[in-house]
Amino acid sequence: MNASLILMVIFGLVAILSVIGTVQGFKERNILSIVFNLAAAVIFGGFTIATVVFGGYPATLH
């Protein structure tokens, strides 16, 4: 298995969990939770998208 594929899966899971955390932060009205979860969702979601765009899915063997 290619390392970029594994990273994409891990980063994607972290992004999904941070979106769930953001929703819970809005329910609890916790500003710090919202800020950190949104930042994590944007960063890890961006890494996931960049890995798919530049690494390809499924990952190509070079």
C-alpha positions in Angstrom: 0.0 0.0 0.0 1.2 3.4 -0.9 2.0 5.9 2.0 0.1 8.7 0.4 -3.1 6.5 0.4 -2.7 5.7 4.0 -2.1 9.4 4.8 -5.2 10.4 2.8 -7.4 8.0 4.8 -6.0 9.2 8.2 -6.3 12.9 7.2 -9.8 12.3 5.9 -10.9 10.7 9.1 -9.5 13.5 11.2 -11.3 16.1 9.0 -14.6 14.3 9.4 -14.2 14.0 13.1 -13.3 17.7 13.4 -16.5 18.6 11.5 -18.5 16.5 14.0 -16.6 18.3 16.8 -17.5 21.6 15.3 -21.2 20.8 15.3 -21.0 19.7 18.9 -19.1 23.0 19.7 -22.0 24.9 18.2 -24.5 22.9 20.3 -22.5 23.6 23.5 -21.8 27.2 22.5 -18.0 26.6 23.0 -16.1 29.2 21.0 -12.7 27.7 21.5 -13.9 24.3 20.4 -15.5 25.8 17.3 -12.3 27.6 16.4 -9.9 24.7 16.8 -12.2 22.2 15.1 -12.8 24.5 12.1 -9.1 25.0 11.8 -8.4 21.2 11.9 -11.2 20.6 9.4 -9.8 23.1 7.0 -6.2 22.0 7.3 -6.7 18.2 7.3 -9.4 18.5 4.6 -7.1 20.5 2.5 -4.4 17.9 2.9 -6.8 15.2 1.9 -7.9 17.0 -1.2 -4.3 17.8 -2.2 -3.3 14.2 -1.7 -6.1 13.1 -4.0 -5.3 15.7 -6.6 -1.6 15.3 -6.7 -1.2 11.7 -5.6 -4.1 10.3 -7.4 -6.8 8.0 -6.1 -6.1 5.2 -6.2 -2.5 6.0 -5.7 -0.5 5.3 -8.9 2.7 3.3 -8.7 5.7 5.2 -10.0 
